[in-house]
PDB file of C-alpha atoms and ligand atoms in Angstrom:
ATOM      1  CA  MET A   1     134.121 121.714 116.213  1.00 91.00           C
ATOM      2  CA  ASN A   2     131.124 119.345 115.823  1.00 95.00           C
ATOM      3  CA  TYR A   3     127.836 121.164 115.296  1.00 97.00           C
ATOM      4  CA  ILE A   4     125.819 117.982 114.760  1.00 98.00           C
ATOM      5  CA  GLU A   5     125.780 114.436 116.122  1.00 98.00           C
ATOM      6  CA  MET A   6     125.056 111.475 113.851  1.00 98.00           C
ATOM      7  CA  THR A   7     124.082 107.981 115.023  1.00 98.00           C
ATOM      8  CA  GLN A   8     122.754 104.926 113.237  1.00 98.00           C
ATOM      9  CA  ASP A   9     120.770 102.049 114.697  1.00 97.00           C
ATOM     10  CA  GLY A  10     120.179  99.429 112.030  1.00 96.00           C
ATOM     11  CA  HIS A  11     118.348 101.113 109.166  1.00 97.00           C
ATOM     12  CA  ILE A  12     117.457 104.217 111.223  1.00 98.00           C
ATOM     13  CA  GLY A  13     119.798 107.214 111.245  1.00 98.00           C
ATOM     14  CA  THR A  14     119.510 110.111 113.675  1.00 98.00           C
ATOM     15  CA  ILE A  15     121.080 113.541 113.183  1.00 98.00           C
ATOM     16  CA  THR A  16     120.989 115.952 116.122  1.00 98.00           C
ATOM     17  CA  LEU A  17     121.673 119.677 115.679  1.00 98.00           C
ATOM     18  CA  ASP A  18     124.088 120.613 118.430  1.00 98.00           C
ATOM     19  CA  ASN A  19     125.268 124.244 118.335  1.00 98.00           C
ATOM     20  CA  PRO A  20     123.295 125.732 121.255  1.00 97.00           C
ATOM     21  CA  LYS A  21     125.545 128.801 121.445  1.00 96.00           C
ATOM     22  CA  LYS A  22     124.272 129.911 118.017  1.00 97.00           C
ATOM     23  CA  LEU A  23     120.799 128.401 118.549  1.00 98.00           C
ATOM     24  CA  ASN A  24     121.587 125.858 115.811  1.00 98.00           C
ATOM     25  CA  ALA A  25     121.744 128.677 113.249  1.00 98.00           C
ATOM     26  CA  LEU A  26     122.249 127.165 109.777  1.00 98.00           C
ATOM     27  CA  SER A  27     125.811 128.401 109.401  1.00 97.00           C
ATOM     28  CA  HIS A  28     128.042 127.257 106.562  1.00 97.00           C
ATOM     29  CA  ASP A  29     129.887 124.883 108.912  1.00 97.00           C
ATOM     30  CA  LEU A  30     126.786 123.372 110.541  1.00 98.00           C
ATOM     31  CA  VAL A  31     125.091 122.898 107.162  1.00 98.00           C
ATOM     32  CA  ASN A  32     128.181 121.259 105.642  1.00 97.00           C
ATOM     33  CA  GLN A  33     128.304 118.800 108.540  1.00 98.00           C
ATOM     34  CA  LEU A  34     124.569 118.150 108.227  1.00 98.00           C
ATOM     35  CA  ILE A  35     124.846 117.483 104.487  1.00 98.00           C
ATOM     36  CA  ALA A  36     127.845 115.161 105.039  1.00 98.00           C
ATOM     37  CA  ALA A  37     125.865 113.235 107.682  1.00 98.00           C
ATOM     38  CA  LEU A  38     122.876 112.768 105.367  1.00 98.00           C
ATOM     39  CA  GLN A  39     125.216 111.541 102.610  1.00 98.00           C
ATOM     40  CA  ALA A  40     127.034 109.196 105.004  1.00 98.00           C
ATOM     41  CA  LEU A  41     123.766 107.695 106.228  1.00 98.00           C
ATOM     42  CA  GLU A  42     122.610 107.252 102.625  1.00 97.00           C
ATOM     43  CA  GLN A  43     125.893 105.421 101.869  1.00 97.00           C
ATOM     44  CA  ALA A  44     125.419 103.308 105.009  1.00 97.00           C
ATOM     45  CA  ALA A  45     122.040 102.120 103.666  1.00 95.00           C
ATOM     46  CA  ALA A  46     119.972 103.954 106.287  1.00 97.00           C
ATOM     47  CA  ARG A  47     116.330 103.687 105.217  1.00 97.00           C
ATOM     48  CA  VAL A  48     115.047 106.641 107.212  1.00 98.00           C
ATOM     49  CA  VAL A  49     116.607 109.565 109.098  1.00 98.00           C
ATOM     50  CA  ILE A  50     115.286 111.473 112.101  1.00 98.00           C
ATOM     51  CA  LEU A  51     116.516 115.105 112.120  1.00 98.00           C
ATOM     52  CA  ARG A  52     116.223 116.675 115.597  1.00 98.00           C
ATOM     53  CA  ALA A  53     117.778 119.041 118.109  1.00 98.00           C
ATOM     54  CA  ARG A  54     118.822 118.273 121.686  1.00 98.00           C
ATOM     55  CA  PRO A  55     115.878 117.309 123.936  1.00 97.00           C
ATOM     56  CA  GLY A  56     114.157 120.281 125.551  1.00 96.00           C
ATOM     57  CA  VAL A  57     115.596 123.025 123.304  1.00 98.00           C
ATOM     58  CA  LYS A  58     113.748 126.369 123.240  1.00 98.00           C
ATOM     59  CA  VAL A  59     115.016 127.031 119.697  1.00 98.00           C
ATOM     60  CA  TRP A  60     115.224 124.101 117.250  1.00 98.00           C
ATOM     61  CA  SER A  61     117.085 126.378 114.804  1.00 98.00           C
ATOM     62  CA  ALA A  62     117.319 130.154 114.495  1.00 98.00           C
ATOM     63  CA  GLY A  63     117.495 129.827 110.708  1.00 98.00           C
ATOM     64  CA  HIS A  64     120.150 131.139 108.342  1.00 97.00           C
ATOM     65  CA  ASP A  65     123.207 132.525 110.180  1.00 96.00           C
ATOM     66  CA  VAL A  66     122.513 136.228 109.707  1.00 96.00           C
ATOM     67  CA  GLY A  67     126.207 136.925 110.234  1.00 95.00           C
ATOM     68  CA  GLU A  68     126.882 135.032 107.011  1.00 95.00           C
ATOM     69  CA  LEU A  69     124.389 136.973 104.905  1.00 94.00           C
ATOM     70  CA  PRO A  70     125.907 139.458 102.442  1.00 92.00           C
ATOM     71  CA  GLU A  71     125.231 143.112 103.412  1.00 88.00           C
ATOM     72  CA  GLY A  72     124.010 143.998  99.934  1.00 79.00           C
ATOM     73  CA  GLY A  73     125.010 143.714  96.299  1.00 83.00           C
ATOM     74  CA  ARG A  74     124.832 139.904  96.171  1.00 90.00           C
ATOM     75  CA  ASP A  75     121.946 137.456  96.148  1.00 94.00           C
ATOM     76  CA  PRO A  76     121.636 136.361  99.812  1.00 94.00           C
ATOM     77  CA  LEU A  77     120.030 133.049  98.841  1.00 94.00           C
ATOM     78  CA  GLY A  78     121.775 132.180  95.592  1.00 92.00           C
ATOM     79  CA  TRP A  79     122.285 128.673  94.227  1.00 93.00           C
ATOM     80  CA  ASP A  80     125.452 128.065  96.252  1.00 92.00           C
ATOM     81  CA  ASP A  81     124.126 129.364  99.568  1.00 94.00           C
ATOM     82  CA  PRO A  82     124.469 126.674 102.294  1.00 93.00           C
ATOM     83  CA  LEU A  83     120.709 126.688 102.962  1.00 95.00           C
ATOM     84  CA  ARG A  84     120.010 126.009  99.277  1.00 95.00           C
ATOM     85  CA  HIS A  85     122.449 123.086  99.299  1.00 96.00           C
ATOM     86  CA  LEU A  86     120.788 121.721 102.465  1.00 98.00           C
ATOM     87  CA  VAL A  87     117.255 121.882 101.069  1.00 97.00           C
ATOM     88  CA  ARG A  88     118.314 120.169  97.829  1.00 96.00           C
ATOM     89  CA  THR A  89     120.140 117.431  99.777  1.00 97.00           C
ATOM     90  CA  ILE A  90     117.117 116.734 101.989  1.00 98.00           C
ATOM     91  CA  GLU A  91     114.836 116.613  98.945  1.00 96.00           C
ATOM     92  CA  THR A  92     117.083 114.362  96.828  1.00 96.00           C
ATOM     93  CA  CYS A  93     118.492 111.912  99.370  1.00 97.00           C
ATOM     94  CA  ARG A  94     116.996 108.450  98.853  1.00 96.00           C
ATOM     95  CA  MET A  95     115.662 107.899 102.353  1.00 98.00           C
ATOM     96  CA  PRO A  96     112.760 109.774 103.953  1.00 98.00           C
ATOM     97  CA  VAL A  97     113.775 112.416 106.504  1.00 98.00           C
ATOM     98  CA  ILE A  98     111.545 112.859 109.544  1.00 98.00           C
ATOM     99  CA  ALA A  99     111.916 116.286 111.190  1.00 98.00           C
ATOM    100  CA  MET A 100     111.268 115.930 114.936  1.00 98.00           C
ATOM    101  CA  ILE A 101     110.678 119.419 116.285  1.00 98.00           C
ATOM    102  CA  GLU A 102     110.835 120.942 119.750  1.00 98.00           C
ATOM    103  CA  GLY A 103     111.097 124.700 120.287  1.00 98.00           C
ATOM    104  CA  GLY A 104     111.073 127.526 117.766  1.00 98.00           C
ATOM    105  CA  VAL A 105     111.968 127.099 114.092  1.00 98.00           C
ATOM    106  CA  TRP A 106     112.958 130.344 112.326  1.00 98.00           C
ATOM    107  CA  GLY A 107     113.446 131.557 108.798  1.00 98.00           C
ATOM    108  CA  GLY A 108     115.338 129.284 106.460  1.00 98.00           C
ATOM    109  CA  ALA A 109     115.139 126.502 109.078  1.00 98.00           C
ATOM    110  CA  VAL A 110     111.363 126.440 108.487  1.00 98.00           C
ATOM    111  CA  GLU A 111     112.066 125.782 104.820  1.00 98.00           C
ATOM    112  CA  ALA A 112     114.606 123.063 105.697  1.00 98.00           C
ATOM    113  CA  VAL A 113     112.017 121.428 108.005  1.00 98.00           C
ATOM    114  CA  LEU A 114     109.281 121.659 105.355  1.00 98.00           C
ATOM    115  CA  ALA A 115     111.676 120.137 102.816  1.00 98.00           C
ATOM    116  CA  CYS A 116     111.783 117.079 105.106  1.00 98.00           C
ATOM    117  CA  ASP A 117     109.330 114.340 104.209  1.00 98.00           C
ATOM    118  CA  ILE A 118     107.467 114.120 107.508  1.00 98.00           C
ATOM    119  CA  VAL A 119     107.280 116.681 110.350  1.00 98.00           C
ATOM    120  CA  ILE A 120     106.402 115.654 113.898  1.00 98.00           C
ATOM    121  CA  ALA A 121     106.342 118.442 116.492  1.00 98.00           C
ATOM    122  CA  ALA A 122     105.893 118.888 120.212  1.00 98.00           C
ATOM    123  CA  PRO A 123     102.960 121.093 121.261  1.00 98.00           C
ATOM    124  CA  GLY A 124     105.261 124.015 122.107  1.00 98.00           C
ATOM    125  CA  ALA A 125     106.959 124.090 118.704  1.00 98.00           C
ATOM    126  CA  THR A 126     106.503 127.206 116.554  1.00 98.00           C
ATOM    127  CA  PHE A 127     107.344 128.068 112.944  1.00 98.00           C
ATOM    128  CA  ALA A 128     108.240 131.598 111.752  1.00 98.00           C
ATOM    129  CA  VAL A 129     108.915 132.535 108.123  1.00 98.00           C
ATOM    130  CA  THR A 130     111.066 135.640 108.550  1.00 98.00           C
ATOM    131  CA  PRO A 131     112.315 137.230 105.259  1.00 98.00           C
ATOM    132  CA  ALA A 132     109.984 140.222 105.758  1.00 98.00           C
ATOM    133  CA  ARG A 133     111.429 140.688 109.244  1.00 96.00           C
ATOM    134  CA  LEU A 134     114.953 141.093 107.791  1.00 95.00           C
ATOM    135  CA  GLY A 135     114.138 142.641 104.413  1.00 96.00           C
ATOM    136  CA  VAL A 136     115.320 139.517 102.578  1.00 96.00           C
ATOM    137  CA  PRO A 137     114.027 138.649  99.080  1.00 96.00           C
ATOM    138  CA  TYR A 138     113.399 134.940  99.510  1.00 97.00           C
ATOM    139  CA  ASN A 139     114.288 132.823  96.479  1.00 95.00           C
ATOM    140  CA  VAL A 140     112.056 131.068  93.947  1.00 93.00           C
ATOM    141  CA  SER A 141     112.683 127.426  94.888  1.00 93.00           C
ATOM    142  CA  GLY A 142     112.313 128.360  98.547  1.00 95.00           C
ATOM    143  CA  MET A 143     108.870 129.820  97.916  1.00 96.00           C
ATOM    144  CA  MET A 144     108.032 126.582  96.077  1.00 94.00           C
ATOM    145  CA  THR A 145     108.957 124.633  99.222  1.00 95.00           C
ATOM    146  CA  PHE A 146     106.507 126.725 101.229  1.00 97.00           C
ATOM    147  CA  MET A 147     103.824 126.411  98.547  1.00 95.00           C
ATOM    148  CA  SER A 148     104.198 122.633  98.602  1.00 94.00           C
ATOM    149  CA  ALA A 149     103.613 122.624 102.348  1.00 96.00           C
ATOM    150  CA  ALA A 150     100.707 125.013 102.781  1.00 97.00           C
ATOM    151  CA  SER A 151      97.994 126.804 100.828  1.00 97.00           C
ATOM    152  CA  LEU A 152      98.963 129.996  98.992  1.00 97.00           C
ATOM    153  CA  ARG A 153      96.851 132.022 101.438  1.00 98.00           C
ATOM    154  CA  VAL A 154      98.652 130.542 104.450  1.00 97.00           C
ATOM    155  CA  VAL A 155     102.074 131.038 102.807  1.00 98.00           C
ATOM    156  CA  LYS A 156     101.193 134.704 102.246  1.00 98.00           C
ATOM    157  CA  GLU A 157     100.148 135.122 105.888  1.00 98.00           C
ATOM    158  CA  LEU A 158     103.343 133.446 107.141  1.00 98.00           C
ATOM    159  CA  ALA A 159     105.558 135.408 104.748  1.00 98.00           C
ATOM    160  CA  PHE A 160     103.924 138.841 105.092  1.00 98.00           C
ATOM    161  CA  THR A 161     103.508 138.788 108.899  1.00 98.00           C
ATOM    162  CA  ALA A 162     106.776 136.922 109.775  1.00 98.00           C
ATOM    163  CA  THR A 163     104.872 135.878 112.891  1.00 98.00           C
ATOM    164  CA  PRO A 164     105.466 132.423 114.461  1.00 98.00           C
ATOM    165  CA  ILE A 165     102.567 129.976 114.171  1.00 98.00           C
ATOM    166  CA  SER A 166     101.909 127.196 116.669  1.00 98.00           C
ATOM    167  CA  ALA A 167     102.384 123.489 116.059  1.00 98.00           C
ATOM    168  CA  ALA A 168      98.648 123.015 116.558  1.00 98.00           C
ATOM    169  CA  ARG A 169      97.817 125.540 113.802  1.00 98.00           C
ATOM    170  CA  ALA A 170     100.508 124.061 111.543  1.00 98.00           C
ATOM    171  CA  GLU A 171      99.004 120.596 111.984  1.00 98.00           C
ATOM    172  CA  ARG A 172      95.442 121.854 111.529  1.00 98.00           C
ATOM    173  CA  ILE A 173      96.301 123.343 108.134  1.00 97.00           C
ATOM    174  CA  GLY A 174      98.284 120.267 107.103  1.00 97.00           C
ATOM    175  CA  MET A 175     101.675 121.995 107.107  1.00 98.00           C
ATOM    176  CA  ILE A 176     103.065 119.374 109.524  1.00 98.00           C
ATOM    177  CA  ASN A 177     102.026 115.747 110.056  1.00 98.00           C
ATOM    178  CA  HIS A 178     101.594 115.303 113.813  1.00 98.00           C
ATOM    179  CA  VAL A 179     101.694 117.160 117.117  1.00 98.00           C
ATOM    180  CA  VAL A 180     102.744 114.755 119.878  1.00 98.00           C
ATOM    181  CA  ALA A 181     103.105 115.363 123.617  1.00 98.00           C
ATOM    182  CA  ASP A 182     106.678 116.011 124.733  1.00 98.00           C
ATOM    183  CA  ALA A 183     106.833 112.746 126.689  1.00 98.00           C
ATOM    184  CA  GLU A 184     105.828 110.685 123.641  1.00 98.00           C
ATOM    185  CA  LEU A 185     107.590 112.653 120.903  1.00 98.00           C
ATOM    186  CA  GLU A 186     110.717 110.482 120.657  1.00 98.00           C
ATOM    187  CA  ALA A 187     108.863 107.158 120.887  1.00 98.00           C
ATOM    188  CA  PHE A 188     106.268 108.271 118.327  1.00 98.00           C
ATOM    189  CA  SER A 189     108.936 109.464 115.886  1.00 98.00           C
ATOM    190  CA  ARG A 190     110.983 106.309 116.409  1.00 98.00           C
ATOM    191  CA  GLU A 191     107.934 104.104 115.831  1.00 98.00           C
ATOM    192  CA  MET A 192     107.165 105.853 112.554  1.00 98.00           C
ATOM    193  CA  ALA A 193     110.805 105.547 111.522  1.00 98.00           C
ATOM    194  CA  THR A 194     110.720 101.820 112.310  1.00 97.00           C
ATOM    195  CA  THR A 195     107.560 101.330 110.254  1.00 97.00           C
ATOM    196  CA  ILE A 196     109.177 103.083 107.290  1.00 97.00           C
ATOM    197  CA  ALA A 197     112.449 101.150 107.723  1.00 96.00           C
ATOM    198  CA  ASN A 198     110.532  97.851 107.645  1.00 96.00           C
ATOM    199  CA  ASN A 199     108.904  98.718 104.307  1.00 96.00           C
ATOM    200  CA  ALA A 200     110.500  98.337 100.868  1.00 94.00           C
ATOM    201  CA  PRO A 201     113.279 100.937 100.541  1.00 94.00           C
ATOM    202  CA  LEU A 202     113.410 100.921  96.739  1.00 94.00           C
ATOM    203  CA  SER A 203     109.673 101.538  96.465  1.00 94.00           C
ATOM    204  CA  ILE A 204     109.862 104.342  99.026  1.00 95.00           C
ATOM    205  CA  ALA A 205     112.886 105.926  97.329  1.00 94.00           C
ATOM    206  CA  VAL A 206     111.206 106.033  93.929  1.00 94.00           C
ATOM    207  CA  MET A 207     107.950 107.424  95.392  1.00 94.00           C
ATOM    208  CA  LYS A 208     109.925 110.121  97.238  1.00 96.00           C
ATOM    209  CA  GLU A 209     111.661 111.133  93.972  1.00 93.00           C
ATOM    210  CA  GLN A 210     108.404 110.981  91.963  1.00 93.00           C
ATOM    211  CA  LEU A 211     106.704 113.267  94.481  1.00 94.00           C
ATOM    212  CA  ARG A 212     109.675 115.678  94.378  1.00 92.00           C
ATOM    213  CA  VAL A 213     109.600 115.846  90.573  1.00 90.00           C
ATOM    214  CA  LEU A 214     105.817 116.200  90.410  1.00 90.00           C
ATOM    215  CA  ALA A 215     105.594 118.755  93.239  1.00 89.00           C
ATOM    216  CA  GLY A 216     108.243 120.877  91.513  1.00 85.00           C
ATOM    217  CA  ALA A 217     106.659 120.569  88.057  1.00 82.00           C
ATOM    218  CA  LYS A 218     105.251 124.101  87.966  1.00 81.00           C
ATOM    219  CA  PRO A 219     105.687 125.806  84.564  1.00 82.00           C
ATOM    220  CA  VAL A 220     107.784 128.945  85.024  1.00 85.00           C
ATOM    221  CA  SER A 221     108.676 130.632  81.714  1.00 89.00           C
ATOM    222  CA  PRO A 222     112.271 131.835  81.293  1.00 88.00           C
ATOM    223  CA  ARG A 223     110.862 135.370  81.022  1.00 88.00           C
ATOM    224  CA  GLY A 224     108.859 134.883  84.234  1.00 91.00           C
ATOM    225  CA  PHE A 225     111.919 133.557  86.041  1.00 91.00           C
ATOM    226  CA  GLU A 226     114.135 136.398  84.822  1.00 90.00           C
ATOM    227  CA  LYS A 227     111.514 138.953  85.865  1.00 91.00           C
ATOM    228  CA  VAL A 228     111.433 137.505  89.398  1.00 92.00           C
ATOM    229  CA  GLN A 229     115.228 137.486  89.571  1.00 93.00           C
ATOM    230  CA  GLY A 230     115.278 141.144  88.501  1.00 92.00           C
ATOM    231  CA  LEU A 231     112.712 142.042  91.178  1.00 93.00           C
ATOM    232  CA  ARG A 232     114.758 140.129  93.812  1.00 94.00           C
ATOM    233  CA  ARG A 233     117.909 142.018  92.806  1.00 94.00           C
ATOM    234  CA  ILE A 234     116.143 145.341  93.417  1.00 93.00           C
ATOM    235  CA  VAL A 235     115.370 144.099  96.946  1.00 94.00           C
ATOM    236  CA  TYR A 236     118.797 142.787  97.845  1.00 94.00           C
ATOM    237  CA  ASP A 237     120.344 145.987  96.451  1.00 94.00           C
ATOM    238  CA  SER A 238     117.894 148.093  98.482  1.00 94.00           C
ATOM    239  CA  HIS A 239     118.354 150.264 101.550  1.00 95.00           C
ATOM    240  CA  ASP A 240     115.806 148.084 103.377  1.00 94.00           C
ATOM    241  CA  TYR A 241     117.765 144.841 102.842  1.00 95.00           C
ATOM    242  CA  HIS A 242     120.933 146.476 104.155  1.00 95.00           C
ATOM    243  CA  GLU A 243     118.939 148.008 107.033  1.00 95.00           C
ATOM    244  CA  GLY A 244     117.396 144.634 108.002  1.00 95.00           C
ATOM    245  CA  ILE A 245     120.781 142.939 108.302  1.00 95.00           C
ATOM    246  CA  ARG A 246     122.399 145.892 110.110  1.00 96.00           C
ATOM    247  CA  ALA A 247     119.492 146.210 112.574  1.00 96.00           C
ATOM    248  CA  PHE A 248     119.757 142.525 113.477  1.00 96.00           C
ATOM    249  CA  LYS A 249     123.480 142.796 114.084  1.00 96.00           C
ATOM    250  CA  GLU A 250     123.042 146.037 116.109  1.00 97.00           C
ATOM    251  CA  LYS A 251     120.199 144.404 118.080  1.00 97.00           C
ATOM    252  CA  ARG A 252     117.713 147.176 117.267  1.00 97.00           C
ATOM    253  CA  LYS A 253     114.383 147.330 115.425  1.00 96.00           C
ATOM    254  CA  PRO A 254     114.816 147.976 111.694  1.00 95.00           C
ATOM    255  CA  VAL A 255     113.339 151.149 110.116  1.00 95.00           C
ATOM    256  CA  TYR A 256     112.116 150.228 106.648  1.00 95.00           C
ATOM    257  CA  LEU A 257     111.687 153.040 104.057  1.00 95.00           C
ATOM    258  CA  GLY A 258     110.333 150.978 101.180  1.00 94.00           C
ATOM    259  CA  ARG A 259     113.418 151.621  99.053  1.00 94.00           C
TER     260      ARG A 259
HETATM  261  C1  LCV B   1     123.021 134.449 113.700  1.00 50.14           C
HETATM  262  C2  LCV B   1     121.814 134.432 115.664  1.00 50.14           C
HETATM  263  C3  LCV B   1     120.629 134.097 114.976  1.00 50.14           C
HETATM  264  C4  LCV B   1     120.731 133.921 113.568  1.00 50.14           C
HETATM  265  N1  LCV B   1     121.934 134.114 112.963  1.00 50.14           N
HETATM  266  O1  LCV B   1     118.277 134.524 122.098  1.00 50.14           O
HETATM  267  O2  LCV B   1     114.225 133.339 106.115  1.00 50.14           O
HETATM  268  S1  LCV B   1     115.085 134.454 105.937  1.00 50.14           S
HETATM  269  O3  LCV B   1     115.012 135.051 104.598  1.00 50.14           O
HETATM  270  O4  LCV B   1     114.879 135.448 106.984  1.00 50.14           O
HETATM  271  C5  LCV B   1     116.716 133.844 106.143  1.00 50.14           C
HETATM  272  C6  LCV B   1     117.731 134.751 105.568  1.00 50.14           C
HETATM  273  C7  LCV B   1     116.931 133.485 107.539  1.00 50.14           C
HETATM  274  O5  LCV B   1     116.764 132.354 107.965  1.00 50.14           O
HETATM  275  O6  LCV B   1     117.323 134.563 108.410  1.00 50.14           O
HETATM  276  C8  LCV B   1     117.389 134.250 109.828  1.00 50.14           C
HETATM  277  C9  LCV B   1     115.967 134.198 110.346  1.00 50.14           C
HETATM  278  N2  LCV B   1     116.001 134.014 111.811  1.00 50.14           N
HETATM  279  C10 LCV B   1     115.451 134.860 112.678  1.00 50.14           C
HETATM  280  O7  LCV B   1     114.885 135.891 112.336  1.00 50.14           O
HETATM  281  C11 LCV B   1     115.599 134.487 114.152  1.00 50.14           C
HETATM  282  C12 LCV B   1     116.580 135.498 114.775  1.00 50.14           C
HETATM  283  N3  LCV B   1     116.756 135.187 116.195  1.00 50.14           N
HETATM  284  C13 LCV B   1     115.835 135.559 117.115  1.00 50.14           C
HETATM  285  O8  LCV B   1     114.780 136.147 116.838  1.00 50.14           O
HETATM  286  C14 LCV B   1     116.155 135.173 118.514  1.00 50.14           C
HETATM  287  O9  LCV B   1     117.542 134.872 118.597  1.00 50.14           O
HETATM  288  C15 LCV B   1     115.346 133.928 118.988  1.00 50.14           C
HETATM  289  C16 LCV B   1     113.853 134.313 119.130  1.00 50.14           C
HETATM  290  C17 LCV B   1     115.533 132.773 117.991  1.00 50.14           C
HETATM  291  C18 LCV B   1     115.906 133.490 120.358  1.00 50.14           C
HETATM  292  O10 LCV B   1     115.887 134.609 121.210  1.00 50.14           O
HETATM  293  P1  LCV B   1     116.743 134.551 122.553  1.00 50.14           P
HETATM  294  O11 LCV B   1     116.454 135.812 123.269  1.00 50.14           O
HETATM  295  O12 LCV B   1     116.531 133.241 123.197  1.00 50.14           O
HETATM  296  P2  LCV B   1     119.104 135.760 121.507  1.00 50.14           P
HETATM  297  O13 LCV B   1     118.275 136.563 120.559  1.00 50.14           O
HETATM  298  O14 LCV B   1     119.779 136.467 122.624  1.00 50.14           O
HETATM  299  O15 LCV B   1     120.196 134.996 120.617  1.00 50.14           O
HETATM  300  C19 LCV B   1     121.311 134.338 121.239  1.00 50.14           C
HETATM  301  C20 LCV B   1     122.496 134.598 120.336  1.00 50.14           C
HETATM  302  O16 LCV B   1     122.277 133.942 119.071  1.00 50.14           O
HETATM  303  C21 LCV B   1     122.379 134.892 118.020  1.00 50.14           C
HETATM  304  C22 LCV B   1     121.988 136.224 118.654  1.00 50.14           C
HETATM  305  O17 LCV B   1     122.507 137.293 117.885  1.00 50.14           O
HETATM  306  C23 LCV B   1     122.646 136.086 120.010  1.00 50.14           C
HETATM  307  O18 LCV B   1     124.026 136.302 119.784  1.00 50.14           O
HETATM  308  P3  LCV B   1     124.895 137.034 120.983  1.00 50.14           P
HETATM  309  O19 LCV B   1     124.906 136.066 122.094  1.00 50.14           O
HETATM  310  O20 LCV B   1     126.226 137.229 120.328  1.00 50.14           O
HETATM  311  O21 LCV B   1     124.158 138.323 121.283  1.00 50.14           O
HETATM  312  N4  LCV B   1     121.454 134.528 116.943  1.00 50.14           N
HETATM  313  C24 LCV B   1     120.159 134.281 117.077  1.00 50.14           C
HETATM  314  N5  LCV B   1     119.623 134.010 115.887  1.00 50.14           N
HETATM  315  N6  LCV B   1     119.665 133.565 112.818  1.00 50.14           N
HETATM  316  N7  LCV B   1     123.009 134.605 115.048  1.00 50.14           N
END
């Protein structure tokens, strides 16, 4: 089953999320296909990639596939989780990735979008950071992705409220690059991709990697990292984490007890 579509037109690649039944949830299978497509386009000397969903979607991606989250006792966002692989692939692939957004972006999909190099959204797009909604202890590098995209105060608001914010607000605070009317979204994104593709790919690739290395160069002591990992384990071993996942699957509101 194909959950994405990949096309290439000269130096411009396009990857379209295409699993409407699961609202493009970032399942293991969809993410593996998405990673393979990015790697194939890199091999095929694409100089820029547009990452999008089908035109007119209400949900760009519903985020991590909740059905694939462990129900306790294991880090839900460990190194080998598909979402972690996806974010690292987007960040380390040579060519810039432009996220072209229509509809709602949820949870880990917001991180994947913010890991892209440029974000262009339709006016109706929204972005919701949802760990607090599900009781999930988000992971360290994921929080770094958010911190690279918005001020600490905004990241706290997004993370603690788990409430969707509008494309207009996201642009106003510099979290995304442009909000473009639906009718112009594709042409605008394509024009930016063409501009990038006509510039020097080696120079762009090295600047992308420099910015990745510099943005991630935050000193975290081994003790600080281990403390955070210990705190995260308490959360993913907690009643509330288990309750968040169960409530989602049983389609009911979770009842969090703070333990
Ligand atoms: C599996 C789904 C999902 C889904 N997984 O349609 O960031 S973290 O830490 O939270 C991280 C762990 C993460 O990313 O977690 C996932 C975060 N995502 C969300 O919280 C969004 C959850 N989904 C929704 O709130 C709604 O589905 C939205 C608002 C996106 C769309 O609502 P709508 O009424 O249009 P349904 O809710 O009816 O969803 C259609 C089908 O897709 C499944 C959902 O269970 C339903 O399945 P059934 O048809 O079997 O009932 N689905 C939706 N999101 N993330 N499955």
